[in-house]
Coordinates of C-alpha atoms in Angstrom, one line a residue:
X1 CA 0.0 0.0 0.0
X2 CA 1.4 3.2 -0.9
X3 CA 0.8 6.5 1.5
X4 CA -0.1 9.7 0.1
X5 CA 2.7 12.0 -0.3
X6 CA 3.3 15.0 2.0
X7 CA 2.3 17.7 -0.7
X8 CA 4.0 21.5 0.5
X9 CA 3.8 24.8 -1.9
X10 CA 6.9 26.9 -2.3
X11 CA 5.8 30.4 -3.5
X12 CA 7.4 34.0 -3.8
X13 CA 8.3 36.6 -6.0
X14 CA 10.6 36.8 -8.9
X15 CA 14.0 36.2 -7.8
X16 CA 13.1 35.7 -4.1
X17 CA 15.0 32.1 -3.8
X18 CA 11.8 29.5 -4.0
X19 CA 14.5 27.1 -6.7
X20 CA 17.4 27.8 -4.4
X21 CA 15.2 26.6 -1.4
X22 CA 14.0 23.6 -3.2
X23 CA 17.7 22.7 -4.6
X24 CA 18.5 23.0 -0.8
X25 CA 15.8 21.0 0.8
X26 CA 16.7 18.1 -2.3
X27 CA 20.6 17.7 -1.2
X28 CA 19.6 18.0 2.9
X29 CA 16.7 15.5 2.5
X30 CA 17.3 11.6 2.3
X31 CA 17.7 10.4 -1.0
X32 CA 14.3 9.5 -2.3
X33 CA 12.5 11.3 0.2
X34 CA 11.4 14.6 -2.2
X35 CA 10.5 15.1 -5.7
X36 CA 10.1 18.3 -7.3
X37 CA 7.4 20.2 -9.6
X38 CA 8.2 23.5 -11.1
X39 CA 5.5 25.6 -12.3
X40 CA 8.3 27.0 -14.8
X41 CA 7.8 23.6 -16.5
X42 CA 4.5 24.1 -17.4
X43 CA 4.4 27.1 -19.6
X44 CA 2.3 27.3 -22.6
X45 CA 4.5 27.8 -26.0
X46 CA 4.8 31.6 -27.0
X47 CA 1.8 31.8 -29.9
X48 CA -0.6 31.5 -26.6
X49 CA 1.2 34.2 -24.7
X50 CA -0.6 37.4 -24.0
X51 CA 1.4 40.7 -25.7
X52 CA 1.3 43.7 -24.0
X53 CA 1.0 47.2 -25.5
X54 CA 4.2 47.4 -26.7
X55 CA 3.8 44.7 -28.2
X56 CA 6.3 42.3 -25.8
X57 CA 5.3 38.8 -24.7
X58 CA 3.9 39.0 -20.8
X59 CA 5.0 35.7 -19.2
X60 CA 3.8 36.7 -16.0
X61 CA 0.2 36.0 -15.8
X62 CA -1.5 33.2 -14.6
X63 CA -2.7 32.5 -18.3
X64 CA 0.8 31.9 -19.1
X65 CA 1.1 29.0 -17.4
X66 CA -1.2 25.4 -18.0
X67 CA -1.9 25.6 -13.9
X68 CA -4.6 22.7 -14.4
X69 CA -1.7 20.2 -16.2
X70 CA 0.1 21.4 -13.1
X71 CA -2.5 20.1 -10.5
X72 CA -3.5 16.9 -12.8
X73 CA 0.5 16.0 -12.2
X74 CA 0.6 16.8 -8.8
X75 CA -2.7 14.1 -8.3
X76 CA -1.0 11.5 -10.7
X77 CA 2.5 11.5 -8.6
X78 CA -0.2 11.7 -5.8
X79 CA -0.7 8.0 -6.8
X80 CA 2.5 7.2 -7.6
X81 CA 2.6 7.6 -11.4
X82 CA 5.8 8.9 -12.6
X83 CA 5.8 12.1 -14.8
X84 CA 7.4 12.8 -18.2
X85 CA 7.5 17.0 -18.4
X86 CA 9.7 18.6 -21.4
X87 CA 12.0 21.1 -19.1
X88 CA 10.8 25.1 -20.3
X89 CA 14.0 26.6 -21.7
X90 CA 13.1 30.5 -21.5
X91 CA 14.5 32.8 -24.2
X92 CA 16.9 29.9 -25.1
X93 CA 14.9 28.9 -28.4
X94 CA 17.7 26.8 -30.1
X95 CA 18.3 25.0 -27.2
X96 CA 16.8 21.4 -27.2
X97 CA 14.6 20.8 -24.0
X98 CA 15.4 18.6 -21.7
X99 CA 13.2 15.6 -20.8
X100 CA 12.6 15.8 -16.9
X101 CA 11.5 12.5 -15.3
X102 CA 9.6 12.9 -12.1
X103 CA 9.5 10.1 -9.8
X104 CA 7.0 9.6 -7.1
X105 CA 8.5 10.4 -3.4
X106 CA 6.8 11.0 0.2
X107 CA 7.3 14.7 0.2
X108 CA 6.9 16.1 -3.2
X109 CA 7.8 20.3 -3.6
X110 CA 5.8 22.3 -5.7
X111 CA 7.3 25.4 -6.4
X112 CA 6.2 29.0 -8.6
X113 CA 5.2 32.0 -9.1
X114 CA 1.3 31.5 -9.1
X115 CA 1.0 28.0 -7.4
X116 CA -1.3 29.8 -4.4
X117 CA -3.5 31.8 -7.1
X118 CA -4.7 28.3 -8.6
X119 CA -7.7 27.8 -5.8
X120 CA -7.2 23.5 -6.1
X121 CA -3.6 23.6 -6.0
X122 CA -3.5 25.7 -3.1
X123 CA -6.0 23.8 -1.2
X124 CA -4.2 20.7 -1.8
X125 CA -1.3 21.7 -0.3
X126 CA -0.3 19.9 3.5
X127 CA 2.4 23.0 4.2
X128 CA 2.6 25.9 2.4
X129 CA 5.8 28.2 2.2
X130 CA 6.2 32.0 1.3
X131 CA 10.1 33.2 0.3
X132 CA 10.5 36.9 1.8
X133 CA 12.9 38.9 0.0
X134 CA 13.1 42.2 -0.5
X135 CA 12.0 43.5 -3.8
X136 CA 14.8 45.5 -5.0
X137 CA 16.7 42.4 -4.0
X138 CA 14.8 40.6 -5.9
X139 CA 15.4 42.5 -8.9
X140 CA 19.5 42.5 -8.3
X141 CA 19.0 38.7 -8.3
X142 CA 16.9 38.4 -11.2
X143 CA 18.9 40.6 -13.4
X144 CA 22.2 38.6 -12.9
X145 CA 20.0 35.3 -13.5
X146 CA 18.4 36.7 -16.4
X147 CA 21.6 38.1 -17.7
X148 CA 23.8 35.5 -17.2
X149 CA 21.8 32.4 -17.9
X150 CA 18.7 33.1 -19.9
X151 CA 19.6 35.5 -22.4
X152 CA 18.4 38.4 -22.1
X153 CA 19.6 42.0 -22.4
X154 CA 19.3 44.9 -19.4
X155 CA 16.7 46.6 -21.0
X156 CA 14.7 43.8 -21.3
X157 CA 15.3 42.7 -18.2
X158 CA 14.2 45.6 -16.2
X159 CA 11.5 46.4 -18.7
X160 CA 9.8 43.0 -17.7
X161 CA 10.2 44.1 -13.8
X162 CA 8.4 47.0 -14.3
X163 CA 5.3 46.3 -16.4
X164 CA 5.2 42.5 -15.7
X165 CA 6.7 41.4 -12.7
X166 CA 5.9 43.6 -10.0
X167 CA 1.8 43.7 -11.1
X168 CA 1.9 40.5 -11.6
X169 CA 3.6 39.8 -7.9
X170 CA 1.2 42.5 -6.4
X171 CA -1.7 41.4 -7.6
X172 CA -1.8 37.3 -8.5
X173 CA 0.9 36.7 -5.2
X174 CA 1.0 39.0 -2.2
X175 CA -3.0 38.3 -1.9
X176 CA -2.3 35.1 -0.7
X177 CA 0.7 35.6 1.3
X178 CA -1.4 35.7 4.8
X179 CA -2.8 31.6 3.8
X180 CA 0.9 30.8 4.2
X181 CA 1.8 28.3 7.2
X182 CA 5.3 29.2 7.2
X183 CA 7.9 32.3 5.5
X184 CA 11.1 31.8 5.0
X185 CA 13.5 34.9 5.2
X186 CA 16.1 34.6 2.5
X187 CA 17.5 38.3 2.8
X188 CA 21.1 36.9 3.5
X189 CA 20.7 33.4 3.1
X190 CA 19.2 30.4 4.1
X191 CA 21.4 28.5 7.0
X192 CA 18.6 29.3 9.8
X193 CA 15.4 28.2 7.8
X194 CA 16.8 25.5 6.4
X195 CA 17.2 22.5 8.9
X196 CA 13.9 23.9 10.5
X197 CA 12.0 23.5 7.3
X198 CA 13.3 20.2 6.2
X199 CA 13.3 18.5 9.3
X200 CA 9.5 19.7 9.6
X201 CA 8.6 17.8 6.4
X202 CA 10.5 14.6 6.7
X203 CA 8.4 14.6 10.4
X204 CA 5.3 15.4 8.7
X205 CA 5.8 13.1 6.1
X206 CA 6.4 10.1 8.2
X207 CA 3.6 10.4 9.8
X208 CA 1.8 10.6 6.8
X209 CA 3.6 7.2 5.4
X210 CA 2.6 5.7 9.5
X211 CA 1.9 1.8 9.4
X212 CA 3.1 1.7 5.5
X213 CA 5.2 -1.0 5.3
X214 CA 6.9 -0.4 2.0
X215 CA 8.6 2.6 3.5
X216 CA 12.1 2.4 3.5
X217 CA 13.5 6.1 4.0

């Protein structure tokens, strides 16, 4: 018989640290123990993307993103199907995506931008966690991420901030900041949060996984 995972949200802004968190949590955390969806994964391709009035492509809406795919995955590793997602490759269009393989795990991070604006994910979340982080430190970070590892160019970049991000942050994110069990300060790092946070899920998770036999983590 196979227990239901221990299913925990990972939200915050653009450039906040929710993928650092989660790339921390996986290397702390038994192997086995966590599996990871990113909502970055799930973006629609670029002929469905809304265009602003300048004509550039606003990937920062809920609509740019196939939420419902999201939560259907989240249920089907909920019964211990494995997952097949092509990996999103930003402004990287000649780069061939990877093919991510998602195995089913007893705690299973789901982590984005709008992952608490979509009513039945957030609802079927056991724990969920907000990133604080300043927002001007949140635009250093994302302009040396952007910069450096998707392609883009300054202008861009801070265009993006200005008429995407922060509406979208304001108005599809903070909203639901208060429904958050737990908030994570990552202003200079992580070390405090860390332990805290993982050692909370591995205990919630066992209990969840209580008078399973084929446990073995």
């Amino acid at each position: 018989m196979r227990s239901r995972p221990y299913l925990v949200g990972i939200a915050g802004g653009s450039g906040s640290g929710k993928t650092t968190l989660v790339r921390a949590l996986q290397e702390r955390m038994p192997e086995g123990a966590v599996s990871v969806i990113s909502q970055d994964d799930y973006y629609h391709p670029i002929d469905r993307q809304v265009v602003d009035p300048r004509g550039r492509v606003n990937f920062d809406l809920p609509t740019a993103v196939d939420l419902d795919r999201l939560y259907e995955d989240m249920e089907r590793l909920s019964r211990g199907e494995v997952l097949l997602r092509e990996e999103y490759t930003f402004n990287q269009h000649d780069k061939r995506p990877r093919l991510v393989e998602v195995l089913p795990a007893p705690v299973v991070l789901v982590e984005g931008l709008f992952v608490l604006h979509h009513a039945a994910i957030r609802e079927r979340f056991d724990l969920r966690v907000y990133v604080e982080t300043p927002e001007e430190l949140q635009l250093e970070r994302r302009l040396k991420r952007d910069l450096e590892e998707r392609g883009y160019g300054p202008e861009a970049v801070r265009y993006q901030w200005e008429h995407h991000v922060l509406p979208a942050y304001r108005e599809y994110l903070l909203p639901y900041r208060h429904l958050c069990d737990m908030h994570v300060v990552n202003h200079t790092g992580l070390d405090r949060a860390l332990p805290v946070l993982a050692d909370h899920m591995l205990e919630r998770a066992r209990a969840h996984s209580a008078g399973v036999s084929s446990v073995a983590w």
